[in-house]
Structures are given as C-alpha cells and as structure tokens.
Short mmCIF file of C-alpha atoms in Angstrom, two decimals:
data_model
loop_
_atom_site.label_atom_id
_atom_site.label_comp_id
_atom_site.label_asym_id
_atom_site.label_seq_id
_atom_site.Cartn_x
_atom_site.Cartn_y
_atom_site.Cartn_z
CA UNK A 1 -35.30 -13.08 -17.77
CA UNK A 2 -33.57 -13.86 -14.38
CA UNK A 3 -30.66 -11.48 -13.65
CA UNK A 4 -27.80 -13.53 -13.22
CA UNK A 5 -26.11 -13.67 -9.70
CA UNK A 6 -24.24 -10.88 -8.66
CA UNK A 7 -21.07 -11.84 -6.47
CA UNK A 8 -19.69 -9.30 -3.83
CA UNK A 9 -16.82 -9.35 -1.81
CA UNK A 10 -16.74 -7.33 1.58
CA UNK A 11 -13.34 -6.38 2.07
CA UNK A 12 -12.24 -5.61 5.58
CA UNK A 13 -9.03 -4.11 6.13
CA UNK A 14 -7.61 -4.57 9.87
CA UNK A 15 -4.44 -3.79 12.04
CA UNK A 16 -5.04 -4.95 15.69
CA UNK A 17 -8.89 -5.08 15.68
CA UNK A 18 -9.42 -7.83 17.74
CA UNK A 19 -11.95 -5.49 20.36
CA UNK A 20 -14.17 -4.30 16.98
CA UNK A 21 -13.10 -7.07 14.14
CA UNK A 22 -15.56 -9.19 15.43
CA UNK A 23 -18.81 -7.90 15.90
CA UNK A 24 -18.11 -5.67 12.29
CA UNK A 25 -17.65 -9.51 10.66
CA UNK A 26 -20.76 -10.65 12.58
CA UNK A 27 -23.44 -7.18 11.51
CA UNK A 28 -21.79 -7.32 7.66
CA UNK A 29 -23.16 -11.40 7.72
CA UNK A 30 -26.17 -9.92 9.30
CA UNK A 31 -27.06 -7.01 7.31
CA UNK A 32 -25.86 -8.83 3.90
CA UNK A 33 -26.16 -12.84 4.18
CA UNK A 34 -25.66 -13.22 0.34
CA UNK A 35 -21.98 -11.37 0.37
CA UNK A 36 -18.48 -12.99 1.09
CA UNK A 37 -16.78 -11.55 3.78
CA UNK A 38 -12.42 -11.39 3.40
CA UNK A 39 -10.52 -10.22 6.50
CA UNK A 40 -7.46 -8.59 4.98
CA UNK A 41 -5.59 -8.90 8.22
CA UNK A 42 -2.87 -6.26 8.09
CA UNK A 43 0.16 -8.10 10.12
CA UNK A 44 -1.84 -7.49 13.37
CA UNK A 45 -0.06 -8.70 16.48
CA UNK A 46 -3.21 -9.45 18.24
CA UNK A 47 -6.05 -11.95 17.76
CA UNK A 48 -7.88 -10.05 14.91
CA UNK A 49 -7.39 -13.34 12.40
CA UNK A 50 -8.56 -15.54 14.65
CA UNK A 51 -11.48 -13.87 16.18
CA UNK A 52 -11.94 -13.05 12.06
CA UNK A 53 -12.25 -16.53 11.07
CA UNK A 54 -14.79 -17.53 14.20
CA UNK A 55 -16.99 -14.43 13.08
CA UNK A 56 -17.65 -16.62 9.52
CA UNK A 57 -14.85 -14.58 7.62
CA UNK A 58 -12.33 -15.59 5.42
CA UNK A 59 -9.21 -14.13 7.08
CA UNK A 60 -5.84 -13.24 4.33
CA UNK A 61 -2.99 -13.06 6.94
CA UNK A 62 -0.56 -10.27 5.71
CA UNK A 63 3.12 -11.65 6.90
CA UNK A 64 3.79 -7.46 7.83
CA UNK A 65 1.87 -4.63 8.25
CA UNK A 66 1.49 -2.76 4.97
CA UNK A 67 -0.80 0.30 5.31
CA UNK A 68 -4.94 0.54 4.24
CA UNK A 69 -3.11 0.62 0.59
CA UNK A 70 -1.68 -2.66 0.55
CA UNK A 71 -4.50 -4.51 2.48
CA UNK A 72 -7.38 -3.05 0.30
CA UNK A 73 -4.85 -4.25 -3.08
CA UNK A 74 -4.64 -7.61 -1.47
CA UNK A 75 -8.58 -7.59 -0.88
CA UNK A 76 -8.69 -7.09 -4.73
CA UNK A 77 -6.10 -8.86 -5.94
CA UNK A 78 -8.29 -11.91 -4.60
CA UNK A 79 -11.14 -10.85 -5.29
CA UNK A 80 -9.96 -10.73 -9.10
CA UNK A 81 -8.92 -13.74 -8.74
CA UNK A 82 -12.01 -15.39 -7.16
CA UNK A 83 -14.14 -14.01 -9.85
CA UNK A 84 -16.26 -11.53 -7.81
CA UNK A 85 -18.63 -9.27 -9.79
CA UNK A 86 -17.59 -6.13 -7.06
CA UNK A 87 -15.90 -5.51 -3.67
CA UNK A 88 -16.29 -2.89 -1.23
CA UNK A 89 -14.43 -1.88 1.46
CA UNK A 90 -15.93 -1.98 4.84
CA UNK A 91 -13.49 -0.34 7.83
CA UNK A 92 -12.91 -2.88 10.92
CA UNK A 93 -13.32 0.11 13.22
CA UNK A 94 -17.42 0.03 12.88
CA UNK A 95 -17.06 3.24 11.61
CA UNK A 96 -19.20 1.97 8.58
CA UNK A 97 -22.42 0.94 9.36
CA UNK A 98 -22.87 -2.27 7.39
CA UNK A 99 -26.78 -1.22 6.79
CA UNK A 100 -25.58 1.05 4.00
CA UNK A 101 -23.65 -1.29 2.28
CA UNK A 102 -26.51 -2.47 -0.04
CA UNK A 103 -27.34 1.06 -0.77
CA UNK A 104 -23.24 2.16 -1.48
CA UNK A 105 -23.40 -0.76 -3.97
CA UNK A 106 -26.45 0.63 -5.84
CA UNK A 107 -24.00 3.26 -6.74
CA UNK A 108 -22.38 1.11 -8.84
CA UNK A 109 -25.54 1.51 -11.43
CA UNK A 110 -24.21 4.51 -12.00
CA UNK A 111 -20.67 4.39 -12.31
CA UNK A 112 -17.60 2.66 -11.32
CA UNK A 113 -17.09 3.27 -8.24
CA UNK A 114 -18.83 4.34 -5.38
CA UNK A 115 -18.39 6.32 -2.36
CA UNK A 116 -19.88 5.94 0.72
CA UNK A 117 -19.95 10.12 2.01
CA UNK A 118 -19.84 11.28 5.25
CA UNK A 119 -20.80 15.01 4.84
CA UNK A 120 -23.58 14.36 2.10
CA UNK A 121 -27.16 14.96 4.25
CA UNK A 122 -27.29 12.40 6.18
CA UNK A 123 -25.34 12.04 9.88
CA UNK A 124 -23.59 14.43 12.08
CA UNK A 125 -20.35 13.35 11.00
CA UNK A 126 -17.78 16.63 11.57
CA UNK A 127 -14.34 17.50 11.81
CA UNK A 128 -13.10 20.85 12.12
CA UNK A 129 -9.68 23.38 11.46
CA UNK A 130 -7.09 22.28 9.18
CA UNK A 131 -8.61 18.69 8.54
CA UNK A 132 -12.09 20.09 7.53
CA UNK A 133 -10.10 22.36 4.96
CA UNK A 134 -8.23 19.48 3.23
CA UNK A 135 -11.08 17.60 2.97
CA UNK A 136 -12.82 20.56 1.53
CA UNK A 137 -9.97 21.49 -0.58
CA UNK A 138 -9.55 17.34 -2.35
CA UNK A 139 -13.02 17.39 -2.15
CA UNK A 140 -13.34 20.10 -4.82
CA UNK A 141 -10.02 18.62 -6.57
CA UNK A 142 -11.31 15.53 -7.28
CA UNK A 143 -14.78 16.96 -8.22
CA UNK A 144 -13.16 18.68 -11.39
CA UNK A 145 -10.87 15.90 -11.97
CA UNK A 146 -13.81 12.65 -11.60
CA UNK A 147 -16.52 15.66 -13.32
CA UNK A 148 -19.08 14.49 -10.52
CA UNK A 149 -19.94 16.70 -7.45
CA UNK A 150 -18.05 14.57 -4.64
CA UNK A 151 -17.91 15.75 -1.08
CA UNK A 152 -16.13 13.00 1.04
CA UNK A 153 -13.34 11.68 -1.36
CA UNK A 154 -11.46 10.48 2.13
CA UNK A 155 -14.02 8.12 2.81
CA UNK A 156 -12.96 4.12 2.62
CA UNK A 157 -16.66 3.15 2.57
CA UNK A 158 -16.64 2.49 -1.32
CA UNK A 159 -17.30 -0.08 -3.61
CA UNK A 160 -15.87 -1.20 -7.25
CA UNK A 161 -17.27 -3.10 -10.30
CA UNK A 162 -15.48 -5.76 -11.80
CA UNK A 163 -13.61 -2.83 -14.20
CA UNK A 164 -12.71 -1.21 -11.03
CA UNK A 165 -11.33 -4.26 -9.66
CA UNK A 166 -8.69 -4.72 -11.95
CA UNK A 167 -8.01 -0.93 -12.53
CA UNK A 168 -7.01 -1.08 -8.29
CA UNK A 169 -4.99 -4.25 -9.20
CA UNK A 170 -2.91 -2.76 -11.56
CA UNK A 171 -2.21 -0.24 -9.82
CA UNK A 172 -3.10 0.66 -5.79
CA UNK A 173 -0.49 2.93 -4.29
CA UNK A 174 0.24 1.70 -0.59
CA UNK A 175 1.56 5.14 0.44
CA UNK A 176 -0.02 7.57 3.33
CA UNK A 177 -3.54 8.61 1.36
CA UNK A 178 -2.34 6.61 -1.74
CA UNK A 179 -5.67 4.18 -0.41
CA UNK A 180 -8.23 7.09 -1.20
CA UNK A 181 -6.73 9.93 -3.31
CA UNK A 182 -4.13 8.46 -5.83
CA UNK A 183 -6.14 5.10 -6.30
CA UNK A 184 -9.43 8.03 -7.30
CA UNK A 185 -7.13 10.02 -9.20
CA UNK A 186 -5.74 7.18 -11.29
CA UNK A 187 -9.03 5.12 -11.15
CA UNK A 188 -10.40 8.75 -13.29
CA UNK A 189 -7.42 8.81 -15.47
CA UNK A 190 -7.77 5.45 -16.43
CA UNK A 191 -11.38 6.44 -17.71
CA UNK A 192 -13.82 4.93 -15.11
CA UNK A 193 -16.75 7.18 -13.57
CA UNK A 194 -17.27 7.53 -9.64
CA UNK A 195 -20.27 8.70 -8.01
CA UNK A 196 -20.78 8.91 -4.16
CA UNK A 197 -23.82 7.69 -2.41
CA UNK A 198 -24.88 9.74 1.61
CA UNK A 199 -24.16 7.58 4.23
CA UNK A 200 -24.30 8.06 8.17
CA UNK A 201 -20.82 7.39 9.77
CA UNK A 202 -20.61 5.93 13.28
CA UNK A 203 -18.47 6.90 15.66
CA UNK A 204 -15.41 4.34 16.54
CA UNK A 205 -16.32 2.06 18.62
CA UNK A 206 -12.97 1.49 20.62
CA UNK A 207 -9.64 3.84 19.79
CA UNK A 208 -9.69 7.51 19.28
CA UNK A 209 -9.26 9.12 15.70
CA UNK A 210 -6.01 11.75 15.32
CA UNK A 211 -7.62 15.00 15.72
CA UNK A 212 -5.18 17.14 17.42
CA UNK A 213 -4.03 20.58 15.71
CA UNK A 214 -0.76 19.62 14.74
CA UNK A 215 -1.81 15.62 13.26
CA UNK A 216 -4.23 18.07 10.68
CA UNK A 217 -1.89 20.03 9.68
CA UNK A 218 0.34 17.50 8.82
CA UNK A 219 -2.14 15.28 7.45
CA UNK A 220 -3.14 18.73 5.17
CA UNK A 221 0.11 18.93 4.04
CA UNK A 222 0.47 15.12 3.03
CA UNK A 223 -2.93 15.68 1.34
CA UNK A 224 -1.63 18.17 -1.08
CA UNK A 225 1.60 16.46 -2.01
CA UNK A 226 -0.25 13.15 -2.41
CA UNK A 227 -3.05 14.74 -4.58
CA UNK A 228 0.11 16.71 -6.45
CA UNK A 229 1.62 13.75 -7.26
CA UNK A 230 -1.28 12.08 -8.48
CA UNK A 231 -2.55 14.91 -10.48
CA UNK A 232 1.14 15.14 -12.25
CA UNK A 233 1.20 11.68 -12.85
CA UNK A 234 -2.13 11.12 -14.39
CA UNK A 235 -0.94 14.36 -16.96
CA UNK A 236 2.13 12.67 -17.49
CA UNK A 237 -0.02 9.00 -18.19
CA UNK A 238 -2.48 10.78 -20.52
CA UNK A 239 -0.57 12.25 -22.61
CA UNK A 240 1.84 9.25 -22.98
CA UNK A 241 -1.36 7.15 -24.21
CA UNK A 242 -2.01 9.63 -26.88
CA UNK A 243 0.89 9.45 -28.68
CA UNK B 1 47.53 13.62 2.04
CA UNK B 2 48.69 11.88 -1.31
CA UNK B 3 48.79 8.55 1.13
CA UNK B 4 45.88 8.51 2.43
CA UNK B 5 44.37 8.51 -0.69
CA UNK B 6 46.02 6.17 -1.53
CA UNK B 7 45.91 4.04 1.19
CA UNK B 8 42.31 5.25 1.02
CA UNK B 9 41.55 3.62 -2.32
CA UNK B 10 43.12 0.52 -1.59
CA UNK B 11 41.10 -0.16 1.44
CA UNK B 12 38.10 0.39 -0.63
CA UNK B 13 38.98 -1.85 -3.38
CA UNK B 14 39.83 -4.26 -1.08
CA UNK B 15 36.19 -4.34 0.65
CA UNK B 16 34.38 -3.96 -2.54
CA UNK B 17 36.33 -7.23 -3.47
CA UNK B 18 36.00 -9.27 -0.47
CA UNK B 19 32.12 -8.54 -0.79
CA UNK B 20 32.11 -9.68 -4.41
CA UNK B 21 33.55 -12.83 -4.00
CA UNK B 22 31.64 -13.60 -0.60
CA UNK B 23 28.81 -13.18 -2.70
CA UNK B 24 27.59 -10.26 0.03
CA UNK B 25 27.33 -7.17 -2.67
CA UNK B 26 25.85 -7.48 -6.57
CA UNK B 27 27.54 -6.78 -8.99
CA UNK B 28 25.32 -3.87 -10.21
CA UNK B 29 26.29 -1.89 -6.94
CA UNK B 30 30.53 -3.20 -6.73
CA UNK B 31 30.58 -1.90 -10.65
CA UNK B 32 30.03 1.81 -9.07
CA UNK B 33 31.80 1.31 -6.09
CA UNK B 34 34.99 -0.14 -8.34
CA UNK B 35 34.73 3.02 -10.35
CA UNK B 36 34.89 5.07 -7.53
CA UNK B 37 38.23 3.80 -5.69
CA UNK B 38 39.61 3.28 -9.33
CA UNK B 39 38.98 7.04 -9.89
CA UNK B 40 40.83 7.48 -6.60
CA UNK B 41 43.39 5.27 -6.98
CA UNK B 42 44.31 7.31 -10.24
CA UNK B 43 43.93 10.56 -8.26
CA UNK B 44 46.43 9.44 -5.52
CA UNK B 45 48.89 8.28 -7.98
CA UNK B 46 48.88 11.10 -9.97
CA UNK B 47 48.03 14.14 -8.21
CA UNK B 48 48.77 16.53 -11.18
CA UNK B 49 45.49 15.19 -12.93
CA UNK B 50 43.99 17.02 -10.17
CA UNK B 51 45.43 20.72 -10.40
CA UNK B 52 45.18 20.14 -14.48
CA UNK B 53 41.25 19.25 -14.11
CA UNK B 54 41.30 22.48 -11.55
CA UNK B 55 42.65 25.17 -13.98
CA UNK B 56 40.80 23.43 -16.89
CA UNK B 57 37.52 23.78 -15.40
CA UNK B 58 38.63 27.08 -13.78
CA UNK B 59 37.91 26.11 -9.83
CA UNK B 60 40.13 28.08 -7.89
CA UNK B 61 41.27 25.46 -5.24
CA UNK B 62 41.82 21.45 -6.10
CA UNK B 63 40.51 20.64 -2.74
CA UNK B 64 37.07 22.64 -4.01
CA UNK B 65 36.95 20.49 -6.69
CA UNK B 66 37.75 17.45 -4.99
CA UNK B 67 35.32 17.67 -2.35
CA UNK B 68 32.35 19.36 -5.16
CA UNK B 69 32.81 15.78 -6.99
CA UNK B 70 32.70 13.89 -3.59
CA UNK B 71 29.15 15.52 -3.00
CA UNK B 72 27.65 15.04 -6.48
CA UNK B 73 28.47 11.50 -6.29
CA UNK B 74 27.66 10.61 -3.38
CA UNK B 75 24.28 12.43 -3.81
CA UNK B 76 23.89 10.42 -6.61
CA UNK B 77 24.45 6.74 -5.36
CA UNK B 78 22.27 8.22 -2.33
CA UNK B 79 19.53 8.85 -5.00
CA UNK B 80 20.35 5.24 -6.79
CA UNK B 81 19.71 3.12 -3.57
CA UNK B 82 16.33 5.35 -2.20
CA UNK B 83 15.30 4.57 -5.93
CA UNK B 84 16.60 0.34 -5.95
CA UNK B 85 14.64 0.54 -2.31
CA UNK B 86 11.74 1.56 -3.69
CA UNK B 87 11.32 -1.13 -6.44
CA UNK B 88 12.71 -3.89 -3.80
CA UNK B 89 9.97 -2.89 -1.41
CA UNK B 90 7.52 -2.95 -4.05
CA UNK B 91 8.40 -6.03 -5.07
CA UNK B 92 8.41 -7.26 -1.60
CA UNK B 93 4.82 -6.09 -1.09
CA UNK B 94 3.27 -8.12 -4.46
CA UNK B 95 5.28 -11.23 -2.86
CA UNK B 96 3.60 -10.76 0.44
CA UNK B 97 0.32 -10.22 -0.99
CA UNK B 98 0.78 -13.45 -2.58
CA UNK B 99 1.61 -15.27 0.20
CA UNK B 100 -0.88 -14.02 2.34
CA UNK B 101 -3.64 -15.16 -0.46
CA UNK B 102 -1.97 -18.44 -1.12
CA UNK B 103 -1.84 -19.24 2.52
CA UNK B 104 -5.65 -18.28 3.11
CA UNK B 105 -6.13 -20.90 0.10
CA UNK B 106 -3.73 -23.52 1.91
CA UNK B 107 -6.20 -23.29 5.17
CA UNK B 108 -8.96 -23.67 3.26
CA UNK B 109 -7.89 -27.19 1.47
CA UNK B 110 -6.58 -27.82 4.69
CA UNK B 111 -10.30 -27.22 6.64
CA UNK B 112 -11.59 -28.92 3.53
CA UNK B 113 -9.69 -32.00 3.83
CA UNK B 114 -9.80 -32.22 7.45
CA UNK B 115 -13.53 -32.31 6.81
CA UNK B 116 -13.62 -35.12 3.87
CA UNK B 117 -11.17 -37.26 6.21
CA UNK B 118 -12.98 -36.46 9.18
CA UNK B 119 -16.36 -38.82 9.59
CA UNK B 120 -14.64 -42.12 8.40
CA UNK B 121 -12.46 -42.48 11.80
CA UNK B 122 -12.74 -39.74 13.82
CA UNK B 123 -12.63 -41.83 16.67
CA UNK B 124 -9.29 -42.79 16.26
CA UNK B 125 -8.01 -39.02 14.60
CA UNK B 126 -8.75 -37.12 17.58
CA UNK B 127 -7.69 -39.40 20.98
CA UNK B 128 -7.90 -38.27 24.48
CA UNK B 129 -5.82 -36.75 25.94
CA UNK B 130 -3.80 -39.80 27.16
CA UNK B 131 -5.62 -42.95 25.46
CA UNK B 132 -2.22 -43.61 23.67
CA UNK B 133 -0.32 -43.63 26.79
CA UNK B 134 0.59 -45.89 29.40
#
C-alpha cells in the first residue's frame, strides 16, 4: 500500500537577509526538492523578498517587522491554510544546515514536534557564562514540563505535524522568547509530545550573534520571566479545562 | 485653589467634548474621562464634600486625600490603556498576517495570469522601449 504524499512546508523567517536569504532558499531546494519553500519576510527594508522569490521561494511580505513570533505564526497560519501535512522552521541566517532537515522531520514519528538540538552529540556548537546557564536552566524546565530529556529548547530548527500546526495557530506568542519557550510550554499543555533530534549548527554566515556579558544576562533574565509566565499560564489553562 | 478646580474641570469637559463630537476619542474612553471632570466639577463646587470624605475616612489632611485618589486613578486608566494596547496590537498583528498572506496569493494569480495571457500576443504586451512613440 503506497503511503500517501506527505506535504512539507519550509518556513523561513527573515529580517534584512538579503546577504544569506538567498543561498539558504537555494541549499533548502537542493537538499529537499520535494518541500515548499515560504519566505516569511519580516518587514525587511532590504532586498530579502526579492532575492527570496528569484531563489524559487514563495516570499509572504510582512507590512512591519513583527519579531521570529509573528513571522513563524504567519508561516503557519498559511501553511494551515494550504493544507500542508508539517512545517519546519529553517533560520535565514544559515545557521541551520538544510542537510538535517529530513532527519529533524523524522522526529515527527515520534511526537509532535521536533527539535533540531545544538548541544546533543553532534557539532561544536558552545556558548558560555550567563547564556549557557539559561539554556541549561529552560533546558531542564521544559524537560519536566514536555517529560522528554530536551537539551536545546532555544533552538528554531524544529518541525510540527499537522496537530502542531494548528496548536501554533491558535496560539503563537510574538513576544521576546515567546517563538521558542511559551509556544513549547503551551504546545505541552495543550497535550502534544516533543522530542528533539542532534543536529550540527553552523556558524552565521554574515552578522555576529549577541554574546557580550551584559546581552546574557539580560537575555537570562527575560528567559525566566518568559518561562514564568508560561508555566503560570499553562496551570491556570489546565485547571480551567477540568472543571 | 477652589477656581482652579473649577476652572480645571471645565477645561476638561470641554476637551473631552470637542473630541466626542469630532469623532477623535470613543466613547468607551470620554465615559471615564466625563466621570472624572464630573467628579471634579462636584469637588470644586462644593468643597465641604471634601473635608466630610476626609474625617469620614479618617485621612488627616484633604489635600492627602485628594492627591491619594488622583494616583489610584490615574494608575488605573494607565493600566486600562497598556491593557486596550495590548489587544489593539494584537489585533493589528492577525490583520497584518492576513495581508501579508493574501498579498503573496494576489502575486501569485497575478504571475499566473500574466502567464495564461502571455503566449497569445506577447509581441504586442511587452513593446520596446519606444515602438509606440514618435
């Protein structure tokens, strides 16, 4: 019996790409032929839709810039309404390499959603200090909460079944972290199963990532009050389905 | 002091009003602000209402009073518009996200029709750069 077809979306978030946009659109039609590629281009002021759209990918033109959160909803909201079977989310940055993308999606056998992690065997991907705490710290959050051992729950490299997919349309918080923590949080409250799959990261290819002393601590502190939040909340939701 | 409360309140209704009937303020926010200068119109007038509330509630100076009120309410119409903002810029988000996705779907008809017209006469659809001139 012939499986029937399954239809993925590649979901590319990007904010003023335009020097990495490209040859990320170009590798994911490489690497994965069969898969639909959407540029969720996030208000960008430069020529990221454009050289989007000559790379072979459909390009969504945000009017503003509205955060990783709101691109990766849009990204979903369409692919809900296209009908696709799962998305993942594939950074513009090259950060992902678009060679694991078939093996993220495997995940989905397994559960819901899938991470792409950074720390899990594979690569040399490291940060250190205050950043490497929080990441430690959510990390083991989010194990207890999802009850699977996850190690990089900051990664964007993940996938979503169909189930998934309409979870994150109904609700995908566009606020600092909302992308990654709140959207797992609630994603586990609303009773679907994650797993994570090792993948190698890449450095950036153009840019440099915030690393200095002070950008961790503040993005520590963030962390906390957006996993807070999301913990409270998904308490407060729980409950309020069981009466 | 009595006047310019007085005077105070006035002024206010009088904004609050113009707004209103330039159409420039809703009425869910002019019903609060029309409380408030009502509530200080009555206080101007009748500044005894004041030193009664005081020894009722057992503050020891009216001003105290005065000025604790001032703070709670304007901490709460503070609170009120972060919270309205909020929704709004929700709401402002799902209507971009729908216009972004609708006008992805407009280019594509467009490419698509451009494509269907397209071999019938594109000589004529896409002139040089000056065959129609003279």
């Amino acid at each position: 019996m012939p499986t029937p077809p399954t239809r993925v979306l590649v979901i590319v978030p990007a904010w003023n790409e335009e020097a990495n946009v490209g040859a990320t659109v170009a590798e994911i039609r490489d690497s994965a032929p069969s898969f639909d590629v959407v540029v969720v281009d996030d208000g960008s002021t430069d020529a990221t839709a454009r050289i989007a759209g000559d790379a072979g990918a459909t390009v969504i033109s945000l009017p503003f810039n509205m955060g990783v959160g709101g691109a990766m909803r849009t990204g979903f909201v369409y692919a809900q309404r296209e009908g696709y079977d799962a998305a993942i989310q594939v950074d513009a940055d090259g950060q992902h390499d678009p060679k694991d993308i078939s093996r993220v999606l495997d995940g989905l056998a397994l559960a819901d959603i899938s991470i792409g992690a950074r720390f899990a065997e594979v690569g040399s991907y490291e940060v250190r200090g205050p950043r490497r705490w929080a990441m430690r710290f959510l990390a083991s959050v989010l194990s207890r909460v999802s009850k699977t051992r996850l190690t990089d729950v900051t990664s964007g490299f993940r996938a979503a079944n169909a189930r998934a997919i309409a979870q994150y349309v109904h609700y995908y918080p566009a606020e600092y972290l909302g992308d990654t923590i709140d959207s797992l949080v609630a994603a586990v409250h609303a009773g679907l199963t994650v797993t994570q799959v090792p993948v190698a990261m890449r450095p950036r290819q153009q840019g440099v990532p915030s690393q200095n002393p002070l950008g961790a601590t503040i993005y520590l502190g963030r962390s906390m009050f957006a996993l807070g939040l999301a913990l409270v909340r998904g308490a407060m939701m729980s409950r309020r389905s069981a009466h | 002091m009595v006047f310019f409360a007085f005077a105070l309140a006035i002024v206010l209704l009088a904004i609050v009003i113009t707004l209103l009937l330039r159409r420039q303020l809703s009425e869910k926010y002019a019903t609060l602000w029309l409380i408030i200068s009502v509530l200080v119109l009555i206080l101007a007038i009748f500044p005894g209402l004041l030193d009664g509330l005081t020894a009722v509630l057992g503050v020891q100076v009216p001003s105290n009073l005065l000025f604790s009120l001032a703070i709670v309410l304007l901490l709460g119409v503070g609170l009120h518009l972060s919270w309205e903002l909020s929704r709004a810029e929700d709401e402002l988000r799902r209507v971009a996200e729908e216009a972004a996705i609708a006008r992805s779907r407009i280019d594509r008809l467009e490419d698509r029709l451009r494509r269907l017209d397209g071999p019938t006469d594109s000589a004529d659809a896409e002139p040089g750069p000056d065959a129609d001139h003279d």
